[in-house]
Short mmCIF file of C-alpha atoms in Angstrom, two decimals:
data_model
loop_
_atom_site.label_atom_id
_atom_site.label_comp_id
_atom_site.label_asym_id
_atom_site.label_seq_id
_atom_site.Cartn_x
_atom_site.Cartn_y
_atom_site.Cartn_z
CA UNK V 137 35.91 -24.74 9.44
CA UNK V 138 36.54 -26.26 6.15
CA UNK V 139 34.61 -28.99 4.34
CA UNK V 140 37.09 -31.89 4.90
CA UNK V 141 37.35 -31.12 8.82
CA UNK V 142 33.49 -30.82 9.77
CA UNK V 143 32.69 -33.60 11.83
CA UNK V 144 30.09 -35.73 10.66
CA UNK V 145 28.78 -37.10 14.26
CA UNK V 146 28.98 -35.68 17.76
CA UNK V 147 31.70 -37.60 19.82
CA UNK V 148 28.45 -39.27 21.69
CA UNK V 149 26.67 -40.39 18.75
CA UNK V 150 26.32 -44.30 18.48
CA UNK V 151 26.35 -44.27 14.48
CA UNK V 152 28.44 -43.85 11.83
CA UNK V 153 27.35 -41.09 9.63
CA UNK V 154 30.17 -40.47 7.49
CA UNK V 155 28.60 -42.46 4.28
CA UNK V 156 25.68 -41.48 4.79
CA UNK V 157 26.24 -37.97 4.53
CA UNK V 158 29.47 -37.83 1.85
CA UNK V 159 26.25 -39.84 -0.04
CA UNK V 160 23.85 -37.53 0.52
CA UNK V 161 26.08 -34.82 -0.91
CA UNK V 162 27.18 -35.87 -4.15
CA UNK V 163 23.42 -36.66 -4.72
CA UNK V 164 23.00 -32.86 -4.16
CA UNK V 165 25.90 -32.41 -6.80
CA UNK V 166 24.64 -34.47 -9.11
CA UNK V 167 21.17 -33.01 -8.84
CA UNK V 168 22.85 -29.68 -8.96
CA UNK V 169 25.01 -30.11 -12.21
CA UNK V 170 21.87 -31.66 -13.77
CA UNK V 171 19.64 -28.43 -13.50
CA UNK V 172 22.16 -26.14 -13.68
CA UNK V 173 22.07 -25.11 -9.84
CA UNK V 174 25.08 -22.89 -8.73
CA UNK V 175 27.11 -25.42 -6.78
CA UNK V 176 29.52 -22.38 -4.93
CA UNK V 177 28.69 -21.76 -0.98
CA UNK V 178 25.58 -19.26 -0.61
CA UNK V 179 22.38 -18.59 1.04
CA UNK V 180 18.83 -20.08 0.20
CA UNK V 181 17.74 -20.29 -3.18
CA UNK V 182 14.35 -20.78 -2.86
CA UNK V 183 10.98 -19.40 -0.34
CA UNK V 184 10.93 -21.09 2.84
CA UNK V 185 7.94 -23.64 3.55
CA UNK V 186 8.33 -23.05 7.14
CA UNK V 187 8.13 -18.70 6.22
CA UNK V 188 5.38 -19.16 3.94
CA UNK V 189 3.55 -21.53 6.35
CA UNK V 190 4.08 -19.01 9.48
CA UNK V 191 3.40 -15.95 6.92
CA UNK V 192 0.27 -17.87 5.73
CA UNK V 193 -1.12 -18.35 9.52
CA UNK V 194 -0.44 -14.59 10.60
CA UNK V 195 -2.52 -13.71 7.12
CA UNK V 196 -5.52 -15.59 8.46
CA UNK V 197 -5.12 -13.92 11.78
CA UNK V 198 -5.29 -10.62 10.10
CA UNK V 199 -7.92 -11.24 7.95
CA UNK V 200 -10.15 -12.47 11.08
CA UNK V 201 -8.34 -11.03 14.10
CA UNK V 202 -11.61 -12.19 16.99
CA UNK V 203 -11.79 -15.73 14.86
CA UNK V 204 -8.47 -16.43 13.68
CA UNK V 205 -6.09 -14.47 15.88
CA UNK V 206 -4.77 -14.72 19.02
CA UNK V 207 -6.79 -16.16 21.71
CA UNK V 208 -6.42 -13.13 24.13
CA UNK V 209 -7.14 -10.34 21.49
CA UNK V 210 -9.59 -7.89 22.40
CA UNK V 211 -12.08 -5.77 19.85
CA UNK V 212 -10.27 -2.20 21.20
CA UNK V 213 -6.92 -4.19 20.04
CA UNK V 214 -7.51 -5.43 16.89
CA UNK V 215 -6.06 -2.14 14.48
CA UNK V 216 -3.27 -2.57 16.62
CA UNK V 217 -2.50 -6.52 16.23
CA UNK V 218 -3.84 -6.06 12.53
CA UNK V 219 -1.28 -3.24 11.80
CA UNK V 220 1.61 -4.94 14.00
CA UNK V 221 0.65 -8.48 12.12
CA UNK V 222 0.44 -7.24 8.55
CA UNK V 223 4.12 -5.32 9.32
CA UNK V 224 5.87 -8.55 9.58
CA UNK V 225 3.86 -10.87 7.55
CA UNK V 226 4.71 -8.45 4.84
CA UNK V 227 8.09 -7.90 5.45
CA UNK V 228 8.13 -12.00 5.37
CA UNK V 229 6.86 -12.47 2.14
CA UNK V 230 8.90 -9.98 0.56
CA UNK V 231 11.91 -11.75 1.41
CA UNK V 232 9.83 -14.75 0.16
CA UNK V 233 9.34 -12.79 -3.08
CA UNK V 234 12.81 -11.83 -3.61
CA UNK V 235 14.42 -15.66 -3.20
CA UNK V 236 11.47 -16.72 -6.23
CA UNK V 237 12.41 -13.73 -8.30
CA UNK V 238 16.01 -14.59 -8.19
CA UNK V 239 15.56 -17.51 -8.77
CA UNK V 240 13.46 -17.09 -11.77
CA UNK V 241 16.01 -14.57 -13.38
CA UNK V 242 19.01 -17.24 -13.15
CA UNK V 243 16.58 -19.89 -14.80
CA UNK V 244 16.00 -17.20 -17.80
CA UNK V 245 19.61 -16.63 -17.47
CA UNK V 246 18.83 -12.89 -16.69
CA UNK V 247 20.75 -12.18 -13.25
CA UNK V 248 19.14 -9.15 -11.49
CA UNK V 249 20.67 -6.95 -8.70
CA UNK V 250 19.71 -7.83 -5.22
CA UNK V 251 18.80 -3.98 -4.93
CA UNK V 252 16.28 -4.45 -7.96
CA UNK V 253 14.93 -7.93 -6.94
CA UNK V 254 14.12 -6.07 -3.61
CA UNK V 255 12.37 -3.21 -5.08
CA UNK V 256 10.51 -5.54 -7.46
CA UNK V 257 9.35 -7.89 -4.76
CA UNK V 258 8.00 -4.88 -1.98
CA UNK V 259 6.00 -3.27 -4.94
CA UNK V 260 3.74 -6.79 -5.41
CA UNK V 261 3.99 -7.30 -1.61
CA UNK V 262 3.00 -3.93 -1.15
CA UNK V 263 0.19 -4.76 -4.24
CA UNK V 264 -0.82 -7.83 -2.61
CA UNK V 265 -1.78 -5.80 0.58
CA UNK V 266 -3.57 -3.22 -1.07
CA UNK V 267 -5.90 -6.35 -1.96
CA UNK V 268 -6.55 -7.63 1.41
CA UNK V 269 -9.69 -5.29 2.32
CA UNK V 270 -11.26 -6.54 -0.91
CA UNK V 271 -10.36 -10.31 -0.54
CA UNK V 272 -11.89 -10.15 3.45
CA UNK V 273 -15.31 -9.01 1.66
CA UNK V 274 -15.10 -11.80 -0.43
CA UNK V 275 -14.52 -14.11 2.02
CA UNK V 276 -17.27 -12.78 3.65
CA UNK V 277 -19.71 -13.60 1.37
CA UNK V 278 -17.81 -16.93 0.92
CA UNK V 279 -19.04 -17.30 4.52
CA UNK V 280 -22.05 -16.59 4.31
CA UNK V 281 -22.84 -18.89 0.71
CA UNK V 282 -21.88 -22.02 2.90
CA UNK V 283 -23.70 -20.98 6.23
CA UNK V 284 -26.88 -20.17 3.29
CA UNK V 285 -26.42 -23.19 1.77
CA UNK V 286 -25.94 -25.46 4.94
CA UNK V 287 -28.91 -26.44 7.01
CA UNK V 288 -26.74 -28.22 9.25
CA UNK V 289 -24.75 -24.82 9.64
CA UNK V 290 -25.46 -22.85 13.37
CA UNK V 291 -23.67 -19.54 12.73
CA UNK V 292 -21.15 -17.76 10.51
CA UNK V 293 -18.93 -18.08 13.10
CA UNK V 294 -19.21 -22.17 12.76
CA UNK V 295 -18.78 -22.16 9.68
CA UNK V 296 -15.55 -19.58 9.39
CA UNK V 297 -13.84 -21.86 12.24
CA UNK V 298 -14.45 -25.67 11.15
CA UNK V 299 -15.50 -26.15 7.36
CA UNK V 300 -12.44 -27.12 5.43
CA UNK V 301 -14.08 -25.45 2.40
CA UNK V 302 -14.14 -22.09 4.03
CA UNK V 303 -10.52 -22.93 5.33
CA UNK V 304 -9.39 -23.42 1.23
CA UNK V 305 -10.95 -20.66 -0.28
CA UNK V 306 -9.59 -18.29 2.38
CA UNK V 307 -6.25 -20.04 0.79
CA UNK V 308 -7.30 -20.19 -2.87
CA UNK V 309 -8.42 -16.44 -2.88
CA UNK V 310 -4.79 -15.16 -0.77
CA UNK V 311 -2.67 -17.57 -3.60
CA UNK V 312 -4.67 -16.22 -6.04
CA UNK V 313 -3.61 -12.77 -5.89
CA UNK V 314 0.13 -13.76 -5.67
CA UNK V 315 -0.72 -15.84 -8.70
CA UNK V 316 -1.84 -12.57 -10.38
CA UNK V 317 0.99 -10.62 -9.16
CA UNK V 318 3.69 -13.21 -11.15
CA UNK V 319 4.74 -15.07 -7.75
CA UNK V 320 3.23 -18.14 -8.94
CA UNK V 321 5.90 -20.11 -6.68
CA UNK V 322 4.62 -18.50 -3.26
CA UNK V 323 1.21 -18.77 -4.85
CA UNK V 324 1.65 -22.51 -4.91
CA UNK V 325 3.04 -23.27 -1.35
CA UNK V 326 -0.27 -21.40 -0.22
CA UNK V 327 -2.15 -24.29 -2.19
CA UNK V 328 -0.05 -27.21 -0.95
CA UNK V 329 -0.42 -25.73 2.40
CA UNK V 330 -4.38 -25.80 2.13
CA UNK V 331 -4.45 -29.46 0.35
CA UNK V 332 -2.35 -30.50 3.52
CA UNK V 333 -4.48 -28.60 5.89
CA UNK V 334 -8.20 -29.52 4.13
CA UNK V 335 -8.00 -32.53 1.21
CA UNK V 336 -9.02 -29.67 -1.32
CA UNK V 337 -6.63 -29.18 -4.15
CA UNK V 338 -7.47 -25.65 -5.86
CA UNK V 339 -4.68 -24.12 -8.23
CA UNK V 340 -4.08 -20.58 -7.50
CA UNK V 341 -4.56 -20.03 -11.07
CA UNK V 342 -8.33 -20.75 -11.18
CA UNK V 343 -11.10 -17.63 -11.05
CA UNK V 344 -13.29 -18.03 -8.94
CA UNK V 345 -16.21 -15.72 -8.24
CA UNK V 346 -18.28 -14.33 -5.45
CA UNK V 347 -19.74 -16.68 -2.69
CA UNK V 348 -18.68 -19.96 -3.87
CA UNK V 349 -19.01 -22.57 -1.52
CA UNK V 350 -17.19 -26.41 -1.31
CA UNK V 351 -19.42 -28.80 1.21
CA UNK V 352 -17.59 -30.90 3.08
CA UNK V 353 -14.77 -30.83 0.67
CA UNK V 354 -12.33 -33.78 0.65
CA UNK V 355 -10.78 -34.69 -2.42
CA UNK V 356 -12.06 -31.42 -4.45
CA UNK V 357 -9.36 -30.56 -7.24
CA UNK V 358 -9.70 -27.79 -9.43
CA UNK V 359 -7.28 -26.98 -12.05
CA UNK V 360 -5.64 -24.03 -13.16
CA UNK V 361 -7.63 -22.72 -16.36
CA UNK V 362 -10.25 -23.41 -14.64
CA UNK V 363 -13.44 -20.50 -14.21
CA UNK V 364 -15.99 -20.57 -11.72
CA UNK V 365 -18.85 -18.11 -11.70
CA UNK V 366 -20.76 -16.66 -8.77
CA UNK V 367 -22.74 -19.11 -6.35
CA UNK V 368 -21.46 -21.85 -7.25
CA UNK V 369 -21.70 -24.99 -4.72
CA UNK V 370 -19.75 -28.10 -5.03
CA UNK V 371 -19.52 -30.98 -3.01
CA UNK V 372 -16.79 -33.61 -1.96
CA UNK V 373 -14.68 -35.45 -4.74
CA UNK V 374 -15.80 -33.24 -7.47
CA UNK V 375 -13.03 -32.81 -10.10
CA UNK V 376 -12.75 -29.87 -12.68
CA UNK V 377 -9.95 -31.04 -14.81
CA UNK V 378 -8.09 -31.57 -17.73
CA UNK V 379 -8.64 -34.22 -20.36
CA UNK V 380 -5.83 -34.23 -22.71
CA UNK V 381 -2.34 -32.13 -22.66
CA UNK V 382 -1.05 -31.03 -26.11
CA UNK V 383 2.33 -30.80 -27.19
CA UNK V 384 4.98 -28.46 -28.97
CA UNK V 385 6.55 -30.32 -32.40
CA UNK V 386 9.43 -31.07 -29.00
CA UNK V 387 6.62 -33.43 -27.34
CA UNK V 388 7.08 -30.77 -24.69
CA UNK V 389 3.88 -29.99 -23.23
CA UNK V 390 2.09 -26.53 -23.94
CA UNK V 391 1.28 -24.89 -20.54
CA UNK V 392 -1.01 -22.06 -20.21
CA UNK V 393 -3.63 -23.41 -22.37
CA UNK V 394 -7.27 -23.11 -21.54
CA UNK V 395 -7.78 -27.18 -20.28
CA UNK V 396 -10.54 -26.86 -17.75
CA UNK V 397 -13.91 -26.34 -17.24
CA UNK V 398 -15.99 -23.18 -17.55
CA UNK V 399 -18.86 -23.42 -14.69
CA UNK V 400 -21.36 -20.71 -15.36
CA UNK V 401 -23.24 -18.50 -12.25
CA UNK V 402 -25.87 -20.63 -10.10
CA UNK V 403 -24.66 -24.14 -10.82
CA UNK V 404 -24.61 -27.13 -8.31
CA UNK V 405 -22.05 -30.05 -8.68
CA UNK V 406 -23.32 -33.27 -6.56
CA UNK V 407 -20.21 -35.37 -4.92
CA UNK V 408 -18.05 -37.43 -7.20
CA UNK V 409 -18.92 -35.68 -10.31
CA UNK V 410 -15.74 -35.28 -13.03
CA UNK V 411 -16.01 -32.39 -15.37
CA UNK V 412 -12.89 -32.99 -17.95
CA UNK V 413 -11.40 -30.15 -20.84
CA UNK V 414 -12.26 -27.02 -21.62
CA UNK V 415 -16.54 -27.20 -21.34
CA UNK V 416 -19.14 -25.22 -20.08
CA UNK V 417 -21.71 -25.95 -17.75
CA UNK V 418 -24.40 -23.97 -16.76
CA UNK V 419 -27.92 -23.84 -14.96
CA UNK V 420 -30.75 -23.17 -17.37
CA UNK V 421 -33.33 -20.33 -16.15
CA UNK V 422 -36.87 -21.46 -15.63
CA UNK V 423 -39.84 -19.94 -17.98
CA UNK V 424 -42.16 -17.59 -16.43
CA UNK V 425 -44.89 -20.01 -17.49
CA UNK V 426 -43.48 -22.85 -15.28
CA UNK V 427 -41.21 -21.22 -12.62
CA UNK V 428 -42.29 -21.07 -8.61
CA UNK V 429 -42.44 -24.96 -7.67
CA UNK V 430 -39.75 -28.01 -7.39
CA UNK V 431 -42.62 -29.79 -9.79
CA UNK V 432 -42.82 -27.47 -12.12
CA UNK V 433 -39.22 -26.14 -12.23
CA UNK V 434 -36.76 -27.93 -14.99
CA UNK V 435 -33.96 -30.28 -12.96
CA UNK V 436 -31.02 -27.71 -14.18
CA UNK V 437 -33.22 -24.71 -13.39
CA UNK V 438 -34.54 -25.17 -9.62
CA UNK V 439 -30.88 -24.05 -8.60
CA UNK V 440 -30.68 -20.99 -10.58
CA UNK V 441 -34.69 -19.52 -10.67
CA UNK V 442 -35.10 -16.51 -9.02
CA UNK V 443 -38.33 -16.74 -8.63
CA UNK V 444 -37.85 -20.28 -6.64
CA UNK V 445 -34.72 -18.23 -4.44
CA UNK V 446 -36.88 -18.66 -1.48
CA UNK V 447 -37.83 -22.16 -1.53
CA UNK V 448 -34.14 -23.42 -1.57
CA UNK V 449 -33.30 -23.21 2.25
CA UNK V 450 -36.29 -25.38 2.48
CA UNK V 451 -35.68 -28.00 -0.31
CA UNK V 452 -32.04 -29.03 -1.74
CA UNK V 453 -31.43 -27.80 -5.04
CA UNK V 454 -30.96 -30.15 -7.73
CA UNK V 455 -27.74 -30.18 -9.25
CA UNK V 456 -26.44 -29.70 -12.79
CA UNK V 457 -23.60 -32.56 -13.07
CA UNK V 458 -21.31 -34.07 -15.69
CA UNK V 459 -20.56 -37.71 -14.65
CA UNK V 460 -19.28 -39.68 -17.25
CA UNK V 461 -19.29 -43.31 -17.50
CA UNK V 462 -16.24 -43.68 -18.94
CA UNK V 463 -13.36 -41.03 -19.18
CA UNK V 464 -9.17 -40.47 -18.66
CA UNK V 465 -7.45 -40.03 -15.15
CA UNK V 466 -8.31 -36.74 -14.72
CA UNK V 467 -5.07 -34.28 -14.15
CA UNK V 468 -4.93 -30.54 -12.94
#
């Protein structure tokens, strides 16, 4: 059926569509001719929120088949659902993969064959699976930092199935790899899928290192040049961001650029604390001469001493935090 004889409204419905919808596409036109978009009939362009968000789901269940999976899966089963899952989740996002490469070759002007766009997009598919067994162990210890560092926490299992930290870094460290792999675009639906899902906005961009731990969580953002090191704890409304964006001699802004904070191993960041640019923070050690008590320990040290490791699930520790008075609207 051609354009001009497509009915705009079933014969039953009570409104009149017809502006509405001749509207509706020459916005699309305009938008079109404005980016350079192909305006000829075709297929999707672009990944598919709905494919990525089913994709995304399926993962989870993978990673954590007696947890996340189905609610009838049995331990006997689980190779079987895992293998099953991963076959069409994988299959999924390398259809996913192919739509953002193509559409990252016609921005650069660089049209590939569908045959190489395929072939490019199953080898980091297949890449990105090779790094699952790796990511699950270090979720696990993800797990495990918060149950640690939670006295409130009951069990691993508790903590895996209802903290909306655990929930993003399951997210951030999947969108990561992708991120590595040059599909930042999937990378990024996997973050706006876990701000929707948990309040915690962590670019897929950022390292992160081993059992790292957000408490309660809502309104966390961490930006993309940002580096975490290992046992790191933050709490809710902390923000690791950028201070200032510079510019090309265009006034175009420079991306890529090292813009966030640098949080060293052992550090603690208390709720509502802003760390802006490209700084460092870290947790001094304590001295042998003063180390083994909360009264003796330095503030910045009590989170980080060795020596005081087994005092900490007794006492909070106290946290290194930047909090300035004054400073921009942080961005990420």
């Amino acid at each position: 059926m051609s354009k001009t004889s497509t009915p705009l409204a079933t014969p039953a419905s009570p409104f009149a569509l017809d502006a509405a919808v001749k509207g509706l596409r020459a916005a699309r036109s305009r938008w079109r001719a404005a980016q350079g978009r192909p305006q000829e009939a075709g297929g999707r362009e672009l990944p598919s929120r709905e494919a990525v968000r089913s994709a995304l789901a399926r993962l989870r269940g993978a990673l954590f088949p007696l947890r996340l999976g189905p609610t009838d899966l049995r331990q006997d089963n689980e190779d079987y659902y895992v293998a099953h899952t991963l076959d069409d989740v994988l299959h999924s996002l390398a259809d996913q993969a192919r739509l953002e490469l193509a559409h990252a070759a016609r921005l650069r002007g660089d049209p590939q064959e569908m045959a190489v766009l395929q072939k490019q997009a199953v080898e980091r598919i297949q890449a990105f699976a090779e790094a699952l067994p790796d990511i699950r162990d270090a979720l696990d210890a993800d797990v495990l930092a918060a149950y640690d560092g939670d006295p409130a926490a009951r069990s691993v299992d508790e903590v895996l199935l209802c903290y909306p930290g655990v929930d993003a870094i399951i997210h951030h460290r999947l969108a990561h790899r992708l991120h590595e792999l040059d599909l930042p675009l999937l990378a990024r639906m996997f973050n706006a899928l876990a701000l929707t899902r948990t309040g915690i906005d962590i670019h897929p961009g950022a390292q992160i290192g081993k059992r790292f731990f957000i408490d309660h969580g809502s309104g966390v953002v961490i930006g993309e040049t940002a580096v975490i090191g290992d046992r790191v704890r933050l709490y809710q409304a902390v923000t690791l961001g950028a201070r200032s964006f510079p510019a090309d001699g265009t006034g175009r802004l420079q991306k890529g650029l090292p813009r966030h904070p640098i949080v060293e191993d052992d550090v603690v960041i208390y709720a509502g604390a802003t760390i802006l640019g490209a700084s460092r923070s870290a947790a001094a050690p304590c001295s042998a001469a003063t180390c083994g008590s909360r009264r003796t320990c330095r503030p910045a040290a009590w989170s980080r001493c060795r020596r005081c490791a087994r005092k900490r699930r007794r006492e909070p520790a106290r946290a290194y935090a930047v909090e300035p008075a004054s400073s921009p609207a942080p961005a990420h």
